[in-house]
XYZ file of C-alpha atoms in Angstrom:
307
model
C -0.508 -41.939 -47.869
C 0.982 -45.136 -49.292
C -1.110 -47.324 -46.982
C -4.334 -45.433 -47.644
C -5.807 -48.056 -49.996
C -5.537 -50.714 -47.310
C -6.977 -48.350 -44.684
C -9.959 -47.608 -46.941
C -10.463 -51.369 -47.374
C -10.367 -51.773 -43.600
C -13.072 -49.124 -43.240
C -15.224 -50.883 -45.828
C -14.872 -54.178 -43.947
C -15.510 -52.521 -40.588
C -18.703 -50.674 -41.491
C -20.252 -52.924 -44.148
C -22.088 -54.826 -41.407
C -23.863 -51.605 -40.342
C -27.466 -52.054 -41.513
C -29.278 -49.137 -39.904
C -31.069 -46.661 -42.129
C -33.169 -47.234 -45.234
C -33.155 -46.393 -48.920
C -34.968 -43.249 -50.111
C -38.260 -44.986 -50.850
C -40.066 -41.738 -51.708
C -38.131 -41.955 -54.998
C -39.255 -45.463 -55.995
C -36.313 -46.152 -58.303
C -33.855 -45.607 -55.426
C -35.535 -48.219 -53.253
C -34.418 -51.002 -55.625
C -30.687 -50.572 -54.979
C -28.567 -53.335 -53.431
C -28.178 -52.426 -49.747
C -24.726 -54.045 -49.515
C -23.023 -51.599 -51.900
C -20.284 -49.594 -50.197
C -17.366 -47.608 -51.611
C -14.746 -45.066 -50.563
C -12.416 -42.949 -52.685
C -9.836 -40.227 -52.141
C -8.316 -38.039 -54.866
C -5.472 -35.656 -54.021
C -4.789 -32.296 -55.643
C -1.941 -34.005 -57.520
C -4.362 -36.542 -59.009
C -3.385 -39.523 -56.854
C -6.302 -41.951 -56.479
C -7.081 -44.220 -53.528
C -10.221 -46.343 -53.586
C -11.877 -49.387 -52.046
C -15.130 -51.311 -52.215
C -17.683 -50.935 -55.013
C -16.096 -47.757 -56.378
C -17.110 -48.470 -59.997
C -20.813 -48.744 -59.167
C -22.787 -45.806 -60.570
C -25.390 -43.885 -58.589
C -27.273 -40.642 -59.087
C -25.930 -37.435 -57.554
C -29.205 -36.237 -56.043
C -28.473 -33.311 -53.682
C -24.709 -33.698 -54.091
C -25.277 -31.785 -57.335
C -26.451 -28.632 -55.536
C -23.122 -26.889 -54.742
C -21.917 -27.363 -58.312
C -25.051 -25.925 -59.918
C -24.753 -23.020 -57.470
C -21.179 -22.436 -58.651
C -22.362 -22.495 -62.259
C -25.078 -19.923 -61.503
C -22.565 -17.748 -59.635
C -20.344 -17.633 -62.707
C -23.338 -16.816 -64.886
C -25.010 -14.123 -62.749
C -22.512 -12.984 -60.088
C -22.757 -12.771 -56.303
C -25.059 -9.737 -56.101
C -27.831 -11.344 -58.138
C -27.518 -14.706 -56.397
C -27.594 -13.166 -52.913
C -30.695 -11.169 -53.885
C -32.552 -14.389 -54.735
C -31.111 -17.055 -52.396
C -29.740 -16.562 -48.883
C -26.699 -18.123 -47.227
C -28.043 -18.938 -43.765
C -28.559 -22.470 -42.378
C -32.263 -23.170 -42.102
C -32.281 -25.701 -39.281
C -34.957 -27.542 -41.242
C -35.012 -30.802 -43.176
C -33.773 -30.636 -46.777
C -37.304 -30.863 -48.242
C -39.110 -28.587 -45.807
C -41.721 -26.335 -47.372
C -41.111 -23.734 -44.632
C -37.813 -22.746 -46.249
C -38.319 -19.074 -47.147
C -37.112 -16.061 -45.176
C -39.972 -14.082 -43.619
C -39.161 -10.656 -45.037
C -37.390 -11.321 -48.330
C -39.088 -14.666 -49.123
C -35.722 -15.934 -50.380
C -34.858 -19.579 -49.753
C -32.502 -19.729 -46.777
C -29.637 -21.271 -48.774
C -28.888 -23.150 -52.026
C -28.402 -26.545 -50.348
C -32.037 -27.108 -49.354
C -34.580 -27.985 -52.028
C -36.211 -24.557 -52.272
C -32.848 -22.880 -52.829
C -31.659 -25.537 -55.252
C -34.844 -25.338 -57.344
C -34.425 -21.574 -57.523
C -30.761 -21.900 -58.524
C -31.620 -24.401 -61.274
C -34.114 -21.904 -62.695
C -31.290 -19.365 -63.047
C -29.409 -21.616 -65.509
C -30.867 -20.010 -68.590
C -31.091 -20.815 -72.288
C -33.944 -20.392 -74.743
C -33.604 -24.063 -75.655
C -34.304 -26.482 -72.782
C -32.024 -29.146 -74.273
C -29.166 -26.648 -74.406
C -29.735 -25.870 -70.716
C -29.325 -29.540 -69.925
C -26.332 -29.872 -72.270
C -24.572 -27.034 -70.443
C -25.189 -28.708 -67.093
C -23.959 -32.087 -68.371
C -20.851 -30.435 -69.836
C -20.060 -28.828 -66.484
C -20.418 -32.103 -64.551
C -18.399 -33.923 -67.234
C -15.564 -31.459 -66.682
C -15.616 -32.123 -62.932
C -15.564 -35.898 -63.505
C -13.004 -35.793 -66.304
C -15.243 -37.727 -68.716
C -18.724 -37.559 -70.239
C -21.656 -38.159 -67.885
C -25.312 -38.983 -68.557
C -28.712 -38.847 -66.892
C -30.337 -41.984 -65.480
C -33.688 -41.636 -67.227
C -35.400 -44.201 -64.981
C -34.498 -42.226 -61.849
C -35.492 -38.955 -63.544
C -38.918 -40.378 -64.455
C -39.325 -41.746 -60.934
C -38.504 -38.374 -59.364
C -40.728 -36.433 -61.752
C -43.763 -38.644 -61.117
C -43.511 -38.392 -57.324
C -42.280 -34.797 -56.883
C -45.477 -33.224 -55.562
C -43.669 -31.622 -52.619
C -41.022 -30.051 -54.862
C -43.741 -28.757 -57.180
C -45.445 -27.055 -54.260
C -42.115 -25.454 -53.298
C -41.611 -24.253 -56.891
C -45.069 -22.671 -57.041
C -44.406 -20.929 -53.721
C -41.170 -19.546 -55.184
C -43.095 -18.339 -58.244
C -45.705 -16.699 -56.006
C -42.974 -14.604 -54.383
C -41.330 -13.917 -57.777
C -38.094 -15.663 -56.867
C -38.367 -17.724 -60.066
C -40.113 -17.117 -63.394
C -42.985 -18.772 -65.207
C -40.982 -21.730 -66.584
C -41.739 -23.834 -63.533
C -41.946 -27.241 -65.212
C -38.835 -26.634 -67.329
C -36.857 -25.582 -64.242
C -38.119 -28.566 -62.250
C -37.153 -30.909 -65.093
C -33.625 -29.469 -65.068
C -33.486 -29.859 -61.288
C -34.662 -33.492 -61.446
C -32.170 -34.248 -64.231
C -29.214 -32.713 -62.389
C -30.157 -34.933 -59.443
C -30.320 -37.956 -61.787
C -26.822 -37.621 -63.289
C -24.784 -40.818 -62.929
C -21.418 -40.844 -61.154
C -19.291 -43.422 -59.392
C -17.449 -42.863 -56.125
C -14.124 -42.015 -57.751
C -15.858 -39.473 -60.003
C -17.358 -37.897 -56.893
C -13.923 -37.745 -55.245
C -12.644 -35.919 -58.347
C -15.457 -33.390 -57.905
C -14.394 -32.813 -54.314
C -10.708 -32.680 -55.277
C -11.455 -30.058 -57.944
C -12.875 -27.787 -55.245
C -9.919 -28.604 -52.993
C -7.639 -27.602 -55.879
C -9.061 -24.124 -56.415
C -11.427 -25.236 -59.164
C -8.779 -27.046 -61.237
C -9.609 -30.676 -62.084
C -6.536 -32.672 -60.942
C -6.503 -35.106 -63.895
C -7.298 -32.792 -66.817
C -5.864 -29.596 -65.257
C -8.907 -27.723 -66.582
C -10.200 -24.748 -64.613
C -13.786 -25.994 -64.171
C -15.005 -23.206 -61.878
C -13.390 -19.805 -61.384
C -11.187 -19.856 -58.300
C -12.918 -16.775 -56.884
C -16.203 -18.682 -56.482
C -14.812 -21.819 -54.804
C -14.926 -20.253 -51.294
C -18.624 -19.440 -51.808
C -19.333 -23.086 -52.571
C -17.205 -24.472 -49.738
C -18.543 -22.117 -47.077
C -22.124 -23.049 -47.936
C -21.253 -26.757 -47.954
C -19.740 -26.321 -44.489
C -22.654 -24.439 -42.931
C -25.584 -25.907 -44.883
C -24.448 -28.987 -46.821
C -25.504 -31.473 -44.161
C -28.865 -29.801 -43.488
C -30.147 -30.004 -39.912
C -27.099 -32.031 -38.832
C -24.597 -29.502 -40.246
C -23.538 -28.419 -36.767
C -22.865 -31.984 -35.641
C -20.867 -32.653 -38.822
C -18.841 -29.452 -38.397
C -18.103 -30.356 -34.779
C -17.123 -33.989 -35.352
C -15.613 -33.893 -38.874
C -14.753 -30.285 -39.611
C -14.896 -30.340 -43.432
C -17.156 -28.821 -46.108
C -19.417 -31.640 -47.290
C -22.543 -32.486 -49.254
C -24.718 -35.580 -49.187
C -27.274 -37.056 -51.563
C -30.203 -39.339 -50.725
C -28.899 -41.927 -53.185
C -26.307 -42.624 -50.475
C -23.400 -40.548 -51.778
C -21.333 -38.149 -49.707
C -18.412 -35.901 -50.640
C -16.085 -33.891 -48.415
C -13.375 -31.374 -49.271
C -10.019 -30.830 -47.563
C -9.097 -27.427 -49.040
C -5.660 -27.333 -50.618
C -5.179 -31.081 -50.226
C -7.754 -33.608 -51.427
C -11.322 -34.702 -51.978
C -13.110 -37.587 -50.239
C -16.169 -39.490 -51.464
C -18.238 -42.359 -50.160
C -21.296 -44.248 -51.286
C -23.692 -46.620 -49.564
C -27.466 -46.467 -50.119
C -28.862 -46.798 -46.581
C -29.579 -43.266 -45.328
C -30.565 -41.798 -41.958
C -33.451 -39.432 -41.168
C -31.412 -36.413 -42.254
C -30.790 -37.963 -45.691
C -27.134 -38.956 -45.158
C -25.592 -42.352 -45.872
C -25.094 -44.063 -42.512
C -21.987 -46.046 -43.492
C -20.484 -43.143 -45.415
C -20.757 -40.786 -42.451
C -19.122 -43.318 -40.136
C -16.306 -44.173 -42.539
C -15.461 -40.578 -43.462
C -15.514 -39.534 -39.828
C -12.946 -42.220 -38.967
C -10.858 -41.454 -42.072
C -10.707 -37.752 -41.184
C -9.750 -38.523 -37.596
C -7.120 -41.101 -38.622
C -5.468 -38.817 -41.215
C -5.937 -35.631 -39.135
C -7.829 -33.849 -41.916
C -10.180 -31.682 -39.808
C -9.459 -28.138 -41.028
C -9.554 -26.826 -37.453
C -7.042 -29.378 -36.187
C -4.241 -28.592 -38.653
């Protein structure tokens, strides 16, 4: 691993010239990001850090937040309740599809697509809406190892343009998957998506899951070990949406992307990987990040089915 920093730098140099894809223009604030930004980071279970590129640049988590909110809700309500409200099957649909509910139960197919994630956010309960947000921020701060904040400009941008997500939320309310606090739950969902991280922070999040829920730097048990497999299995089967099968076949790691251009992957028992670059493909994944992580996994033989 001693040459990993230089290998990460080589990957940055190799793929920085890749200009396919586009920023997520349907969230106006995300369209203003510098297209050249590109970063990679690896954090091991022992807390060793390897990083290259623009790893200090902050971006919003977007859908990369979904597995972690799901873990929080699992701790709060248990598996039986969560399975009764949100399924665990891949949908085969795009992340923001409105046709995301099972025919008989009307549950969202899984917590990684927007319908499931909106439902899961509604399960994070507190009588005071600020306390709900404070609990979420505290949880993400524990994963990162330092305090984190919401990018209010991105939050406002998402809230003003979220007509599709509102329609999904009202459909969930119609089928009594969520309660009446639709706007409060949507606000929490938009704010969790608007939390600021850098690439190394994201690698710490992945490494915490790789380490059985223990944050490698602080040694704090952030999520109960018993729920980590739930999170990782859903990341593996559903985290990359309608390209999850291709990712599983070519990379072989639990992963989750965000339309800001971030991507995290977990090597259970070993390390966490993170990448960031804002140009995304039609599935909502960072083009450069996918390429770089795929080569990193192949080079270091990290595919969980190849070990």
